[in-house]
PDB file of C-alpha atoms in Angstrom:
ATOM      1  CA  MET A   1     164.718 -37.834  -1.070  1.00 39.00           C
ATOM      2  CA  PHE A   2     163.771 -38.797  -4.636  1.00 44.00           C
ATOM      3  CA  THR A   3     161.320 -36.571  -6.497  1.00 49.00           C
ATOM      4  CA  VAL A   4     160.090 -36.906 -10.048  1.00 54.00           C
ATOM      5  CA  ASP A   5     161.025 -33.289 -10.799  1.00 58.00           C
ATOM      6  CA  ARG A   6     164.705 -34.208 -10.497  1.00 61.00           C
ATOM      7  CA  VAL A   7     164.606 -37.016 -13.061  1.00 63.00           C
ATOM      8  CA  ARG A   8     166.377 -35.939 -16.240  1.00 69.00           C
ATOM      9  CA  GLY A   9     167.689 -37.755 -19.257  1.00 73.00           C
ATOM     10  CA  ASP A  10     167.023 -38.816 -22.798  1.00 72.00           C
ATOM     11  CA  ILE A  11     164.868 -41.757 -23.863  1.00 72.00           C
ATOM     12  CA  ARG A  12     167.315 -42.453 -26.690  1.00 70.00           C
ATOM     13  CA  ASP A  13     169.814 -43.661 -24.056  1.00 73.00           C
ATOM     14  CA  VAL A  14     167.533 -46.587 -23.102  1.00 71.00           C
ATOM     15  CA  GLY A  15     168.640 -49.765 -24.790  1.00 62.00           C
ATOM     16  CA  GLU A  16     171.466 -48.249 -26.842  1.00 64.00           C
ATOM     17  CA  SER A  17     172.986 -51.704 -26.979  1.00 64.00           C
ATOM     18  CA  GLU A  18     171.201 -54.950 -27.879  1.00 63.00           C
ATOM     19  CA  ASN A  19     172.087 -56.139 -24.357  1.00 67.00           C
ATOM     20  CA  ASP A  20     170.534 -53.164 -22.525  1.00 67.00           C
ATOM     21  CA  PHE A  21     167.218 -54.057 -20.918  1.00 68.00           C
ATOM     22  CA  PRO A  22     166.441 -57.009 -23.223  1.00 71.00           C
ATOM     23  CA  MET A  23     163.451 -58.034 -21.083  1.00 72.00           C
ATOM     24  CA  LEU A  24     161.942 -54.533 -20.837  1.00 71.00           C
ATOM     25  CA  GLU A  25     158.250 -54.865 -21.727  1.00 72.00           C
ATOM     26  CA  GLU A  26     156.892 -51.440 -20.857  1.00 71.00           C
ATOM     27  CA  LEU A  27     158.326 -47.953 -20.551  1.00 68.00           C
ATOM     28  CA  ASP A  28     156.116 -45.427 -18.770  1.00 69.00           C
ATOM     29  CA  LEU A  29     157.674 -41.998 -18.343  1.00 69.00           C
ATOM     30  CA  SER A  30     154.403 -40.102 -17.948  1.00 68.00           C
ATOM     31  CA  CYS A  31     155.530 -38.320 -14.799  1.00 66.00           C
ATOM     32  CA  CYS A  32     158.997 -37.286 -16.011  1.00 68.00           C
ATOM     33  CA  LYS A  33     158.564 -34.230 -18.233  1.00 68.00           C
ATOM     34  CA  ALA A  34     162.272 -33.365 -18.130  1.00 70.00           C
ATOM     35  CA  ILE A  35     163.210 -36.564 -19.970  1.00 75.00           C
ATOM     36  CA  ILE A  36     163.608 -36.029 -23.700  1.00 75.00           C
ATOM     37  CA  GLY A  37     161.005 -38.295 -25.286  1.00 75.00           C
ATOM     38  CA  SER A  38     158.847 -38.779 -22.182  1.00 75.00           C
ATOM     39  CA  GLN A  39     155.096 -39.172 -22.590  1.00 75.00           C
ATOM     40  CA  HIS A  40     154.214 -35.491 -23.018  1.00 78.00           C
ATOM     41  CA  TYR A  41     157.539 -34.214 -24.325  1.00 83.00           C
ATOM     42  CA  SER A  42     157.410 -31.019 -26.383  1.00 88.00           C
ATOM     43  CA  PHE A  43     160.039 -30.412 -29.030  1.00 90.00           C
ATOM     44  CA  GLN A  44     161.722 -27.028 -29.374  1.00 91.00           C
ATOM     45  CA  ARG A  45     162.060 -27.139 -33.162  1.00 93.00           C
ATOM     46  CA  ILE A  46     160.376 -28.984 -36.001  1.00 93.00           C
ATOM     47  CA  SER A  47     163.825 -29.842 -37.357  1.00 94.00           C
ATOM     48  CA  ASP A  48     164.653 -31.826 -34.166  1.00 93.00           C
ATOM     49  CA  VAL A  49     161.954 -34.429 -34.763  1.00 93.00           C
ATOM     50  CA  PRO A  50     163.211 -36.484 -37.771  1.00 94.00           C
ATOM     51  CA  ALA A  51     166.552 -37.332 -36.130  1.00 92.00           C
ATOM     52  CA  PHE A  52     164.822 -38.065 -32.812  1.00 90.00           C
ATOM     53  CA  MET A  53     162.322 -40.426 -34.477  1.00 90.00           C
ATOM     54  CA  ASN A  54     165.124 -42.251 -36.305  1.00 89.00           C
ATOM     55  CA  ASP A  55     167.048 -42.611 -33.041  1.00 84.00           C
ATOM     56  CA  VAL A  56     164.065 -43.874 -31.039  1.00 84.00           C
ATOM     57  CA  HIS A  57     162.894 -46.240 -33.801  1.00 85.00           C
ATOM     58  CA  ARG A  58     164.392 -49.311 -32.107  1.00 79.00           C
ATOM     59  CA  LEU A  59     162.297 -48.664 -28.980  1.00 79.00           C
ATOM     60  CA  LEU A  60     159.177 -48.095 -31.051  1.00 81.00           C
ATOM     61  CA  LYS A  61     159.724 -51.426 -32.840  1.00 79.00           C
ATOM     62  CA  ARG A  62     159.810 -53.183 -29.465  1.00 75.00           C
ATOM     63  CA  ASN A  63     156.301 -51.787 -28.838  1.00 71.00           C
ATOM     64  CA  ILE A  64     157.064 -50.868 -25.236  1.00 66.00           C
ATOM     65  CA  MET A  65     155.987 -47.225 -25.431  1.00 66.00           C
ATOM     66  CA  ASN A  66     153.878 -46.589 -28.550  1.00 56.00           C
ATOM     67  CA  ASP A  67     150.564 -45.861 -26.894  1.00 61.00           C
ATOM     68  CA  ARG A  68     152.115 -43.782 -24.149  1.00 63.00           C
ATOM     69  CA  CYS A  69     153.763 -41.007 -26.162  1.00 73.00           C
ATOM     70  CA  GLN A  70     151.943 -37.803 -26.944  1.00 80.00           C
ATOM     71  CA  TRP A  71     154.700 -35.727 -28.460  1.00 85.00           C
ATOM     72  CA  SER A  72     154.172 -32.264 -29.878  1.00 87.00           C
ATOM     73  CA  LEU A  73     155.831 -28.993 -30.747  1.00 89.00           C
ATOM     74  CA  SER A  74     156.196 -26.694 -27.743  1.00 88.00           C
ATOM     75  CA  GLU A  75     153.594 -23.945 -27.850  1.00 87.00           C
ATOM     76  CA  ASP A  76     155.446 -21.899 -25.252  1.00 88.00           C
ATOM     77  CA  GLN A  77     159.078 -22.344 -26.264  1.00 89.00           C
ATOM     78  CA  SER A  78     159.285 -23.163 -29.961  1.00 89.00           C
ATOM     79  CA  PRO A  79     160.067 -20.421 -32.462  1.00 89.00           C
ATOM     80  CA  ASP A  80     158.406 -22.678 -35.075  1.00 88.00           C
ATOM     81  CA  TRP A  81     154.994 -22.614 -33.358  1.00 82.00           C
ATOM     82  CA  TYR A  82     152.331 -20.263 -34.752  1.00 82.00           C
ATOM     83  CA  GLU A  83     148.658 -19.483 -34.202  1.00 77.00           C
ATOM     84  CA  ALA A  84     146.104 -20.648 -36.716  1.00 69.00           C
ATOM     85  CA  GLU A  85     143.866 -18.185 -38.506  1.00 67.00           C
ATOM     86  CA  VAL A  86     140.339 -18.168 -37.154  1.00 59.00           C
ATOM     87  CA  ASN A  87     137.844 -19.455 -39.686  1.00 59.00           C
ATOM     88  CA  ASN A  88     134.707 -17.318 -39.849  1.00 61.00           C
ATOM     89  CA  ASN A  89     132.999 -19.664 -42.320  1.00 62.00           C
ATOM     90  CA  GLU A  90     130.997 -22.030 -40.115  1.00 61.00           C
ATOM     91  CA  ASP A  91     130.327 -24.389 -43.044  1.00 57.00           C
ATOM     92  CA  GLU A  92     133.982 -25.330 -43.370  1.00 61.00           C
ATOM     93  CA  GLU A  93     135.957 -26.838 -40.534  1.00 60.00           C
ATOM     94  CA  ILE A  94     139.668 -26.055 -40.739  1.00 62.00           C
ATOM     95  CA  PRO A  95     141.982 -27.827 -38.296  1.00 62.00           C
ATOM     96  CA  GLY A  96     144.661 -26.042 -36.327  1.00 68.00           C
ATOM     97  CA  PRO A  97     148.341 -26.286 -37.217  1.00 77.00           C
ATOM     98  CA  PRO A  98     149.729 -29.847 -37.318  1.00 81.00           C
ATOM     99  CA  PHE A  99     151.938 -29.676 -34.232  1.00 85.00           C
ATOM    100  CA  ASP A 100     151.249 -33.114 -32.743  1.00 87.00           C
ATOM    101  CA  ILE A 101     153.255 -36.186 -33.706  1.00 88.00           C
ATOM    102  CA  ARG A 102     151.256 -39.244 -34.670  1.00 84.00           C
ATOM    103  CA  LEU A 103     152.779 -42.698 -34.943  1.00 85.00           C
ATOM    104  CA  VAL A 104     151.513 -44.625 -37.946  1.00 87.00           C
ATOM    105  CA  GLN A 105     151.684 -48.367 -38.481  1.00 89.00           C
ATOM    106  CA  ALA A 106     150.647 -50.187 -41.636  1.00 92.00           C
ATOM    107  CA  GLY A 107     151.389 -53.901 -41.444  1.00 93.00           C
ATOM    108  CA  PRO A 108     154.976 -54.267 -40.250  1.00 93.00           C
ATOM    109  CA  ARG A 109     155.911 -50.747 -41.379  1.00 93.00           C
ATOM    110  CA  LEU A 110     156.197 -47.992 -38.771  1.00 92.00           C
ATOM    111  CA  GLY A 111     156.311 -44.272 -39.442  1.00 92.00           C
ATOM    112  CA  TRP A 112     155.246 -40.927 -38.066  1.00 91.00           C
ATOM    113  CA  ALA A 113     153.490 -37.782 -39.231  1.00 89.00           C
ATOM    114  CA  TRP A 114     152.748 -34.316 -37.968  1.00 89.00           C
ATOM    115  CA  GLY A 115     149.050 -34.027 -37.194  1.00 83.00           C
ATOM    116  CA  PHE A 116     146.400 -32.010 -35.446  1.00 75.00           C
ATOM    117  CA  HIS A 117     144.952 -32.887 -32.025  1.00 58.00           C
ATOM    118  CA  THR A 118     145.731 -36.560 -32.174  1.00 45.00           C
ATOM    119  CA  TYR A 119     146.982 -38.948 -29.619  1.00 47.00           C
ATOM    120  CA  ILE A 120     149.129 -41.943 -30.230  1.00 46.00           C
ATOM    121  CA  GLY A 121     147.196 -45.158 -30.287  1.00 48.00           C
ATOM    122  CA  ASP A 122     144.177 -43.425 -31.830  1.00 50.00           C
ATOM    123  CA  ASP A 123     143.298 -45.232 -35.048  1.00 49.00           C
ATOM    124  CA  SER A 124     140.460 -42.894 -35.974  1.00 50.00           C
ATOM    125  CA  PRO A 125     140.968 -40.662 -39.003  1.00 48.00           C
ATOM    126  CA  CYS A 126     142.741 -37.418 -38.277  1.00 57.00           C
ATOM    127  CA  ASP A 127     144.248 -34.605 -40.234  1.00 65.00           C
ATOM    128  CA  SER A 128     147.930 -35.301 -40.633  1.00 73.00           C
ATOM    129  CA  CYS A 129     150.756 -34.453 -42.961  1.00 83.00           C
ATOM    130  CA  GLU A 130     152.773 -36.823 -45.120  1.00 88.00           C
ATOM    131  CA  ILE A 131     153.961 -40.003 -43.406  1.00 91.00           C
ATOM    132  CA  ASN A 132     157.688 -40.210 -42.688  1.00 94.00           C
ATOM    133  CA  TRP A 133     158.421 -43.935 -42.828  1.00 95.00           C
ATOM    134  CA  LEU A 134     161.008 -45.430 -40.473  1.00 95.00           C
ATOM    135  CA  ASP A 135     160.824 -48.921 -41.993  1.00 95.00           C
ATOM    136  CA  PRO A 136     161.179 -49.950 -45.627  1.00 96.00           C
ATOM    137  CA  GLU A 137     158.147 -51.045 -47.610  1.00 96.00           C
ATOM    138  CA  PRO A 138     157.580 -54.817 -47.318  1.00 96.00           C
ATOM    139  CA  ASP A 139     158.603 -56.947 -50.287  1.00 96.00           C
ATOM    140  CA  ARG A 140     155.768 -57.161 -52.817  1.00 95.00           C
ATOM    141  CA  ASN A 141     155.948 -60.956 -52.784  1.00 95.00           C
ATOM    142  CA  SER A 142     155.679 -61.275 -48.997  1.00 93.00           C
ATOM    143  CA  ASN A 143     152.542 -61.974 -46.961  1.00 91.00           C
ATOM    144  CA  ASP A 144     153.091 -58.671 -45.124  1.00 94.00           C
ATOM    145  CA  TYR A 145     152.710 -56.637 -48.308  1.00 96.00           C
ATOM    146  CA  GLU A 146     148.959 -57.208 -48.715  1.00 94.00           C
ATOM    147  CA  ILE A 147     148.339 -56.359 -45.050  1.00 95.00           C
ATOM    148  CA  TYR A 148     150.516 -53.273 -45.428  1.00 95.00           C
ATOM    149  CA  ILE A 149     148.559 -52.057 -48.486  1.00 94.00           C
ATOM    150  CA  GLN A 150     145.172 -52.636 -46.817  1.00 93.00           C
ATOM    151  CA  GLU A 151     146.173 -50.793 -43.644  1.00 92.00           C
ATOM    152  CA  LEU A 152     147.859 -48.010 -45.609  1.00 92.00           C
ATOM    153  CA  GLN A 153     144.693 -47.468 -47.663  1.00 90.00           C
ATOM    154  CA  ALA A 154     142.656 -47.290 -44.450  1.00 87.00           C
ATOM    155  CA  ILE A 155     145.061 -44.690 -43.043  1.00 83.00           C
ATOM    156  CA  GLN A 156     145.021 -42.620 -46.219  1.00 81.00           C
ATOM    157  CA  GLY A 157     141.329 -43.177 -46.946  1.00 72.00           C
ATOM    158  CA  GLY A 158     139.769 -40.178 -45.220  1.00 57.00           C
ATOM    159  CA  ASN A 159     139.504 -36.594 -46.341  1.00 48.00           C
ATOM    160  CA  ASP A 160     142.678 -35.090 -45.024  1.00 54.00           C
ATOM    161  CA  PHE A 161     143.134 -31.344 -44.857  1.00 52.00           C
ATOM    162  CA  PHE A 162     146.956 -31.426 -44.888  1.00 51.00           C
ATOM    163  CA  ASN A 163     147.423 -33.818 -47.825  1.00 50.00           C
TER     164      ASN A 163
END
């Protein structure tokens, strides 16, 4: 008998080759918590994330999973996780530690950032750290460049606690 609890694996193995699953339009792993990179996957260490994001970049570019991933640092198992100080000044709102991963897209350029209480697909302003770009900046003479700059300014436009 097949049960979801027995499903294991690594999302980076999907589509390793250009010929693997070329027609795949959607990847929903919301029920498979044991799969590395599934919808609610929690990373053990902060240092694991950059290499993972670089490896999974090709799937993100295909836009088959972007709004389904809510990755974060493991509160229970990560030695990098810490509690935030409680703010007793009610006039100032201080966000918790930036332990959620937020995908960022500006024009054709895709990247990611550590953030606080965000979910992927949420375009509203949130407190996040510096963007780690996965794609190069568009050529300044291309049509994509102006769109990229406008969307980047919108992303960076709010008051951001971590920047």
